[in-house]
Short mmCIF file of C-alpha atoms and ligand atoms in Angstrom, two decimals:
data_model
loop_
_atom_site.label_atom_id
_atom_site.label_comp_id
_atom_site.label_asym_id
_atom_site.label_seq_id
_atom_site.Cartn_x
_atom_site.Cartn_y
_atom_site.Cartn_z
CA MET A 1 125.67 201.21 -5.76
CA THR A 2 128.58 203.57 -5.13
CA LEU A 3 126.25 206.54 -5.47
CA THR A 4 124.92 205.77 -2.02
CA PRO A 5 127.61 206.64 0.56
CA ARG A 6 129.84 203.89 1.84
CA SER A 7 130.12 205.80 5.06
CA LYS A 8 127.89 208.24 6.92
CA THR A 9 130.61 210.82 7.13
CA LEU A 10 131.86 212.99 4.30
CA VAL A 11 135.22 214.77 4.48
CA ILE A 12 135.06 217.76 2.14
CA MET A 13 138.43 219.00 1.07
CA PRO A 14 138.59 222.23 -0.93
CA ALA A 15 141.72 222.26 -3.03
CA TRP A 16 143.23 224.74 -5.39
CA ASN A 17 146.61 223.92 -6.82
CA GLU A 18 147.60 221.67 -3.94
CA ALA A 19 149.43 219.01 -5.94
CA GLU A 20 152.28 219.09 -3.45
CA SER A 21 150.19 218.11 -0.46
CA VAL A 22 146.84 216.70 -1.54
CA PHE A 23 147.97 213.10 -2.05
CA SER A 24 149.51 212.74 1.37
CA THR A 25 146.65 214.64 3.03
CA VAL A 26 144.01 212.36 1.55
CA GLN A 27 146.02 209.28 2.36
CA GLU A 28 146.48 210.44 5.92
CA VAL A 29 142.75 211.12 6.35
CA LEU A 30 141.87 207.66 5.11
CA GLU A 31 144.53 206.10 7.29
CA HIS A 32 144.25 208.04 10.53
CA GLY A 33 140.82 209.61 10.25
CA PRO A 34 137.51 208.01 11.19
CA ASP A 35 135.46 205.86 8.82
CA CYS A 36 134.59 208.33 6.06
CA ASP A 37 134.42 209.13 2.37
CA VAL A 38 136.79 211.81 1.19
CA LEU A 39 135.55 214.32 -1.41
CA VAL A 40 138.15 216.65 -2.93
CA VAL A 41 136.65 219.67 -4.62
CA ASP A 42 139.21 220.69 -7.18
CA ASP A 43 138.52 224.30 -7.99
CA GLY A 44 139.96 224.82 -11.44
CA SER A 45 143.43 223.80 -10.51
CA THR A 46 146.08 224.00 -13.19
CA ASP A 47 148.30 221.34 -11.70
CA ALA A 48 147.83 217.63 -10.99
CA THR A 49 145.65 218.10 -7.92
CA ALA A 50 142.65 216.17 -9.30
CA ARG A 51 144.62 213.15 -10.50
CA LEU A 52 146.65 212.85 -7.33
CA ALA A 53 143.58 213.15 -5.16
CA ALA A 54 141.86 210.37 -7.09
CA GLU A 55 145.00 208.22 -6.90
CA ALA A 56 145.07 208.66 -3.17
CA GLY A 57 141.55 207.30 -2.97
CA ALA A 58 139.37 210.38 -2.83
CA ARG A 59 136.26 211.05 -4.86
CA VAL A 60 136.96 214.12 -6.88
CA ILE A 61 134.65 216.87 -8.14
CA ARG A 62 136.18 219.28 -10.60
CA LEU A 63 134.69 222.74 -10.81
CA PRO A 64 134.96 224.21 -14.30
CA PHE A 65 136.38 227.50 -13.03
CA ASN A 66 137.72 228.90 -9.76
CA MET A 67 134.88 229.69 -7.35
CA GLY A 68 136.81 230.16 -4.15
CA VAL A 69 136.58 228.14 -0.96
CA GLY A 70 133.00 229.19 -0.40
CA GLY A 71 131.88 227.86 -3.80
CA ALA A 72 133.79 224.70 -3.34
CA MET A 73 132.25 224.09 0.08
CA ARG A 74 128.73 224.76 -1.14
CA THR A 75 129.33 222.20 -3.87
CA GLY A 76 130.60 219.77 -1.28
CA PHE A 77 127.57 220.32 0.93
CA LYS A 78 125.23 219.84 -2.01
CA TYR A 79 126.96 216.57 -2.74
CA ALA A 80 126.64 215.50 0.87
CA LEU A 81 122.92 216.31 0.92
CA GLN A 82 122.17 214.63 -2.45
CA HIS A 83 124.03 211.46 -1.42
CA GLY A 84 122.52 211.15 2.01
CA TYR A 85 125.48 211.72 4.27
CA GLU A 86 124.66 212.23 7.93
CA GLN A 87 127.50 214.61 8.63
CA ALA A 88 130.24 216.49 6.79
CA ILE A 89 133.50 218.05 7.79
CA GLN A 90 135.80 220.45 6.04
CA VAL A 91 139.46 219.52 6.09
CA ASP A 92 142.03 221.64 4.27
CA ALA A 93 144.07 219.96 1.51
CA ASP A 94 147.28 221.53 2.72
CA GLY A 95 147.52 219.20 5.68
CA GLN A 96 147.13 221.90 8.33
CA HIS A 97 144.26 220.06 9.94
CA ASP A 98 145.35 216.95 11.78
CA PRO A 99 143.31 213.91 10.52
CA ARG A 100 143.68 212.38 13.99
CA GLU A 101 141.52 215.19 15.32
CA ILE A 102 138.65 214.77 12.83
CA GLN A 103 136.82 212.31 15.10
CA ARG A 104 137.03 214.71 18.03
CA VAL A 105 135.54 217.57 16.02
CA LEU A 106 132.80 215.26 14.71
CA ASP A 107 132.05 214.12 18.29
CA GLY A 108 131.14 217.72 19.03
CA LEU A 109 128.11 217.24 16.82
CA ALA A 110 126.47 215.39 19.68
CA ASN A 111 125.50 218.76 21.19
CA ALA A 112 125.60 221.23 18.33
CA ASP A 113 124.73 221.56 14.64
CA ILE A 114 128.05 223.12 13.70
CA VAL A 115 131.42 222.40 15.40
CA ILE A 116 134.47 224.54 14.80
CA GLY A 117 137.90 222.97 15.37
CA SER A 118 139.56 226.02 16.99
CA ARG A 119 143.08 227.10 17.76
CA PHE A 120 143.12 228.17 21.38
CA GLU A 121 145.43 230.70 22.91
CA ASP A 122 147.17 228.10 24.99
CA ARG A 123 148.02 225.85 22.11
CA LYS A 124 150.74 227.78 20.36
CA GLU A 125 151.92 225.34 17.67
CA TYR A 126 150.56 227.53 14.98
CA GLU A 127 150.70 231.25 15.49
CA VAL A 128 148.50 233.75 13.70
CA LYS A 129 149.65 237.32 13.28
CA GLY A 130 148.63 240.61 11.75
CA PRO A 131 145.29 241.44 10.27
CA ARG A 132 144.05 237.87 10.48
CA LYS A 133 144.67 237.90 14.21
CA TRP A 134 142.73 241.15 14.70
CA ALA A 135 139.94 239.81 12.54
CA MET A 136 139.78 236.73 14.70
CA VAL A 137 139.48 238.75 17.87
CA VAL A 138 136.86 241.22 16.71
CA LEU A 139 134.79 238.86 14.66
CA GLY A 140 135.13 236.21 17.40
CA GLY A 141 133.67 238.62 19.92
CA VAL A 142 130.67 239.50 17.87
CA LEU A 143 129.95 235.95 16.79
CA SER A 144 130.31 234.69 20.37
CA ARG A 145 127.63 237.15 21.37
CA ILE A 146 125.13 236.18 18.67
CA SER A 147 125.72 232.45 19.00
CA GLY A 148 125.73 232.48 22.77
CA THR A 149 128.92 230.38 22.89
CA ARG A 150 132.50 231.52 23.32
CA LEU A 151 134.10 231.22 19.91
CA THR A 152 137.81 231.91 19.64
CA ASP A 153 138.53 230.98 16.07
CA VAL A 154 135.72 231.86 13.71
CA THR A 155 137.95 231.95 10.65
CA SER A 156 138.95 228.35 11.07
CA GLY A 157 138.08 226.09 8.14
CA PHE A 158 138.12 222.95 10.23
CA ARG A 159 134.37 222.62 10.66
CA ALA A 160 131.84 219.91 11.00
CA ALA A 161 128.11 220.09 10.20
CA ASN A 162 125.24 217.72 10.81
CA ARG A 163 122.39 217.19 8.38
CA ARG A 164 120.48 220.17 9.69
CA ALA A 165 123.45 222.49 9.18
CA ILE A 166 124.22 220.93 5.79
CA ARG A 167 120.74 221.61 4.60
CA GLN A 168 121.00 225.13 5.94
CA TYR A 169 124.31 225.67 4.13
CA VAL A 170 123.01 224.39 0.82
CA ALA A 171 119.93 226.60 0.97
CA HIS A 172 121.60 229.72 2.24
CA TYR A 173 125.34 229.50 1.76
CA PRO A 174 126.21 233.07 0.83
CA ALA A 175 126.27 233.32 -2.95
CA GLU A 176 128.53 236.34 -2.52
CA TYR A 177 131.38 234.21 -1.17
CA LEU A 178 132.30 237.32 0.74
CA GLY A 179 134.33 236.30 3.74
CA ASP A 180 132.78 232.88 3.41
CA THR A 181 133.66 231.47 6.79
CA ILE A 182 132.13 234.36 8.70
CA ASP A 183 129.07 234.93 6.47
CA SER A 184 128.07 231.28 6.39
CA LEU A 185 128.36 231.02 10.16
CA VAL A 186 126.25 234.10 10.87
CA VAL A 187 123.56 233.00 8.45
CA ALA A 188 123.48 229.53 10.04
CA VAL A 189 123.37 230.80 13.58
CA ARG A 190 120.67 233.32 12.87
CA SER A 191 118.45 230.70 11.32
CA GLY A 192 118.69 228.57 14.46
CA CYS A 193 121.68 226.35 14.10
CA THR A 194 123.76 225.87 17.31
CA VAL A 195 127.53 226.17 17.35
CA ALA A 196 130.22 224.66 19.56
CA GLN A 197 133.95 224.58 19.33
CA VAL A 198 136.55 221.97 20.05
CA PRO A 199 140.28 222.77 20.61
CA VAL A 200 142.66 221.53 17.89
CA ASN A 201 146.24 221.87 16.87
CA MET A 202 146.95 223.66 13.65
CA ARG A 203 149.92 222.23 11.85
CA ALA A 204 152.28 223.82 9.35
CA ARG A 205 151.42 223.49 5.66
CA GLN A 206 152.73 220.23 4.17
CA GLY A 207 153.77 221.94 0.94
CA GLY A 208 152.77 224.59 -1.55
CA THR A 209 151.97 228.17 -0.60
CA PRO A 210 149.17 229.72 1.44
CA SER A 211 146.61 231.62 -0.55
CA HIS A 212 146.80 234.60 1.81
CA HIS A 213 149.39 237.23 0.91
CA PRO A 214 149.85 240.23 3.21
CA VAL A 215 147.77 242.50 0.95
CA LYS A 216 145.15 239.78 0.56
CA ALA A 217 145.14 239.45 4.37
CA ALA A 218 144.26 243.13 4.77
CA VAL A 219 141.53 242.86 2.11
CA TYR A 220 140.34 239.78 3.94
CA LEU A 221 139.94 241.75 7.13
CA VAL A 222 137.86 244.42 5.45
CA ARG A 223 135.72 241.89 3.62
CA SER A 224 135.10 239.83 6.75
CA GLY A 225 134.00 242.94 8.62
CA LEU A 226 131.66 243.88 5.76
CA ALA A 227 130.35 240.38 5.53
CA LEU A 228 129.55 240.43 9.25
CA VAL A 229 127.73 243.68 9.05
CA PHE A 230 125.75 242.61 5.98
CA ALA A 231 124.98 239.22 7.43
CA LEU A 232 123.76 240.80 10.64
CA THR A 233 121.52 243.34 8.95
CA ARG A 234 120.07 240.92 6.44
CA LYS A 235 116.67 239.41 7.07
CA LYS A 236 116.73 236.18 9.05
CA SER A 237 116.43 233.15 6.86
CA SER A 238 113.86 230.73 8.06
CA PRO A 239 115.09 227.41 9.43
CA VAL A 240 115.11 224.60 6.90
CA GLY A 241 112.81 221.82 7.93
CA ASP A 242 113.27 218.10 7.38
CA MET B 1 120.09 271.38 -34.80
CA THR B 2 116.77 269.80 -33.84
CA ILE B 3 116.79 267.74 -37.00
CA VAL B 4 120.20 266.31 -36.18
CA ALA B 5 119.02 265.33 -32.68
CA VAL B 6 115.86 263.74 -34.02
CA LEU B 7 117.79 261.82 -36.67
CA PHE B 8 120.28 260.58 -34.13
CA VAL B 9 117.55 259.30 -31.81
CA VAL B 10 115.73 257.64 -34.64
CA VAL B 11 118.89 255.86 -35.74
CA VAL B 12 119.43 254.58 -32.16
CA LEU B 13 115.81 253.46 -31.93
CA VAL B 14 115.98 251.61 -35.24
CA PHE B 15 119.21 249.95 -34.09
CA VAL B 16 117.63 248.78 -30.81
CA ILE B 17 114.51 247.49 -32.54
CA GLU B 18 116.59 245.74 -35.14
CA MET B 19 118.59 244.04 -32.34
CA LEU B 20 115.37 243.04 -30.69
CA ARG B 21 114.04 241.64 -33.92
CA ARG B 22 117.19 239.57 -34.39
CA GLN B 23 117.03 238.48 -30.75
CA LYS B 24 120.39 239.99 -30.02
CA ILE B 25 118.95 241.82 -27.04
CA ARG B 26 116.41 240.71 -24.48
CA GLU B 27 113.08 242.53 -24.37
CA LYS B 28 113.52 243.74 -20.82
CA TYR B 29 116.65 245.68 -21.73
CA ALA B 30 115.27 246.91 -25.10
CA VAL B 31 112.23 248.37 -23.43
CA LEU B 32 114.41 250.60 -21.31
CA TRP B 33 116.16 252.03 -24.32
CA ILE B 34 113.06 252.44 -26.34
CA VAL B 35 111.39 254.40 -23.49
CA ILE B 36 114.47 256.62 -23.19
CA GLY B 37 114.55 257.10 -27.01
CA ILE B 38 110.96 258.10 -27.22
CA GLY B 39 111.37 260.52 -24.35
CA THR B 40 114.33 262.07 -26.13
CA LEU B 41 112.34 262.36 -29.34
CA VAL B 42 109.55 264.20 -27.57
CA LEU B 43 112.12 266.58 -26.08
CA ALA B 44 113.78 267.15 -29.47
CA ALA B 45 110.48 267.76 -31.19
CA PHE B 46 109.19 270.15 -28.49
CA PRO B 47 112.21 272.00 -27.06
CA ASP B 48 109.86 274.35 -25.20
CA LEU B 49 109.04 271.42 -22.92
CA LEU B 50 112.59 271.52 -21.65
CA PHE B 51 112.49 275.25 -21.03
CA TRP B 52 109.18 274.96 -19.27
CA ALA B 53 110.43 272.06 -17.09
CA ALA B 54 113.59 273.93 -16.21
CA ARG B 55 111.56 276.94 -15.09
CA VAL B 56 109.18 274.80 -13.00
CA ILE B 57 111.99 272.88 -11.29
CA GLY B 58 114.09 276.00 -10.89
CA VAL B 59 117.12 275.09 -13.04
CA GLN B 60 118.60 278.28 -14.52
CA VAL B 61 120.24 276.81 -17.60
CA PRO B 62 117.82 274.38 -19.34
CA SER B 63 120.65 272.32 -20.86
CA ASN B 64 121.87 271.51 -17.31
CA LEU B 65 118.54 269.91 -16.66
CA LEU B 66 119.02 267.78 -19.76
CA PHE B 67 122.50 266.71 -18.57
CA ALA B 68 121.16 265.90 -15.16
CA ILE B 69 118.37 263.79 -16.55
CA ALA B 70 120.80 262.00 -18.89
CA LEU B 71 123.14 261.27 -15.97
CA ILE B 72 120.39 259.88 -13.82
CA LEU B 73 119.03 257.72 -16.55
CA LEU B 74 122.46 256.32 -17.41
CA LEU B 75 123.12 255.66 -13.74
CA GLY B 76 119.88 253.76 -13.52
CA VAL B 77 120.66 251.72 -16.61
CA THR B 78 124.14 250.83 -15.30
CA LEU B 79 122.86 249.80 -11.87
CA HIS B 80 120.18 247.67 -13.50
CA LEU B 81 122.84 245.96 -15.61
CA SER B 82 125.11 245.36 -12.57
CA ARG B 83 122.21 243.69 -10.88
CA GLU B 84 121.38 241.52 -13.85
CA VAL B 85 125.00 240.54 -14.30
CA SER B 86 125.19 239.59 -10.62
CA SER B 87 122.20 237.33 -10.76
CA SER B 88 123.41 235.78 -13.99
CA GLU B 89 126.73 235.05 -12.27
CA ASP B 90 124.90 233.42 -9.38
CA GLU B 91 122.99 231.24 -11.82
CA ILE B 92 126.13 230.28 -13.66
CA ARG B 93 127.86 229.33 -10.39
CA SER B 94 124.90 227.15 -9.37
CA LEU B 95 124.87 225.45 -12.77
CA ALA B 96 128.64 224.90 -12.54
CA GLU B 97 128.20 223.25 -9.13
CA GLU B 98 125.41 221.00 -10.43
CA VAL B 99 127.35 220.03 -13.56
CA ALA B 100 130.50 219.22 -11.56
CA ILE B 101 128.47 216.96 -9.21
CA LEU B 102 126.70 215.29 -12.14
CA ARG B 103 129.97 214.63 -13.87
CA ALA B 104 131.35 212.93 -10.74
CA ASP B 105 128.18 210.85 -10.40
CA LEU B 106 128.27 209.91 -14.10
CA ARG B 107 131.81 208.66 -13.64
CA ASP B 108 130.75 206.57 -10.74
CA VAL B 109 127.82 205.06 -12.72
CA GLN B 110 130.05 204.36 -15.70
CA GLY B 111 132.50 202.57 -13.43
CA GLN B 112 129.76 200.16 -12.47
CA LEU B 113 128.78 199.21 -15.98
CA PRO B 114 130.36 196.06 -17.32
CA ALA B 115 133.59 196.95 -19.06
CA GLU B 116 132.55 195.30 -22.30
CA ARG B 117 128.98 195.54 -23.25
CA GLU B 118 127.84 192.71 -25.41
CA PRO B 119 124.65 193.14 -27.33
CA ARG B 120 121.86 191.65 -25.27
CA PRO B 121 120.56 188.36 -26.77
CA ARG B 122 117.13 188.78 -28.17
CA PRO B 123 114.43 186.63 -26.62
N1 GDP C 301 138.32 225.23 -3.73
C1 GDP C 301 139.22 226.12 -3.40
N2 GDP C 301 140.03 225.89 -2.44
C2 GDP C 301 140.89 226.83 -2.09
C3 GDP C 301 141.02 228.11 -2.77
N3 GDP C 301 142.02 228.79 -2.19
C4 GDP C 301 142.47 228.01 -1.20
N4 GDP C 301 141.82 226.81 -1.19
C5 GDP C 301 142.02 225.69 -0.26
O1 GDP C 301 141.61 226.09 1.01
C6 GDP C 301 142.46 225.49 1.98
C7 GDP C 301 143.09 226.54 2.86
O2 GDP C 301 143.83 227.37 2.10
P1 GDP C 301 145.09 228.12 2.69
O3 GDP C 301 145.71 228.90 1.61
O4 GDP C 301 145.97 227.11 3.41
O5 GDP C 301 144.43 229.10 3.70
P2 GDP C 301 144.65 229.21 5.29
O6 GDP C 301 145.02 227.84 5.79
O7 GDP C 301 143.36 229.65 5.79
O8 GDP C 301 145.78 230.18 5.41
C8 GDP C 301 143.46 224.62 1.23
O9 GDP C 301 143.00 223.29 1.19
C9 GDP C 301 143.45 225.26 -0.15
O10 GDP C 301 143.79 224.29 -1.17
C10 GDP C 301 140.14 228.31 -3.86
O11 GDP C 301 140.12 229.36 -4.52
N5 GDP C 301 139.23 227.33 -4.10
MG1 MG C 302 146.18 226.44 5.14
#
């Protein structure tokens, strides 16, 4: 039955109006990535994203309205849990995450529940500037402290999760979708998930436009900070058992 | 003046109850308005109550007390509504996620059915 996974790994790809790049990204993952199923979560796109993703060989979930990356990821994790996948990894539809590095990020799950594919200072192929950079530094410092690991790129979307983390995400993924990457990480760490990071290259977008405008970037910084404060002051969620 | 106030409140109350009767408004919201309406009726019927309360609390102009109470009540109602809308929105999001997953699964199941279904021969 196709409802049971063909592979034990699910690649979750949030996509919003990524018609220009989604086809090649999915193909590239299937070709150069590890053995995996690809799930594209089409978030109310108005272009041909869903059709192109399916043509490239991905399974497609179409959300009825735009819910943001956080909502799309929670849907993906629910799917992974319901269909019995052992591990899941987020890969952006814009091709910025190199499919050849998926296996390396997944390998990190050997010693952690969540693995972040991180841009390191010394790998300068993709530079981050402005508010996003400051956010990365400040938030990275705080998150490193509470997770007990040095984390240099907490806003990175290139993230793998094992079953324990998937279950945790499904149960407690912030419904607010407020600074989703930060919030979800804090919640997971505080309920006992361990985090590790693996150095990766971040490539240029393969097409289309980034969703972050300068103004949006500033708002993003404020929201991330707020999300962090809220997440830290919220009551600890209990770890989700098997 | 009093009669106008009383009439106004009665009209509002009748309107709320009528909405409740037609199930246009949920009980938990209607209750709030009915309580506020009855409170206002009492105040309109016994204006001395307001003067007495103003004196006890130490508000010099009784009407200011009325305004303050009205503001606080409206603030409470609005906050309550914001909260209800937020939780409704969460529920809608959850449902949307479930529906989207179910639709994908349904498509997979349909793909497995034989393309042409012939009526099963009766034994
Ligand atoms: N599901 C969903 N995906 C989105 C949304 N906005 C952006 N994305 C996807 O998230 C990924 C990263 O987006 P991008 O704009 O490149 O952000 P950046 O790489 O963090 O600067 C891409 O795959 C986008 O298609 C959204 O509202 N919903
Ligand atoms: Mg990107």
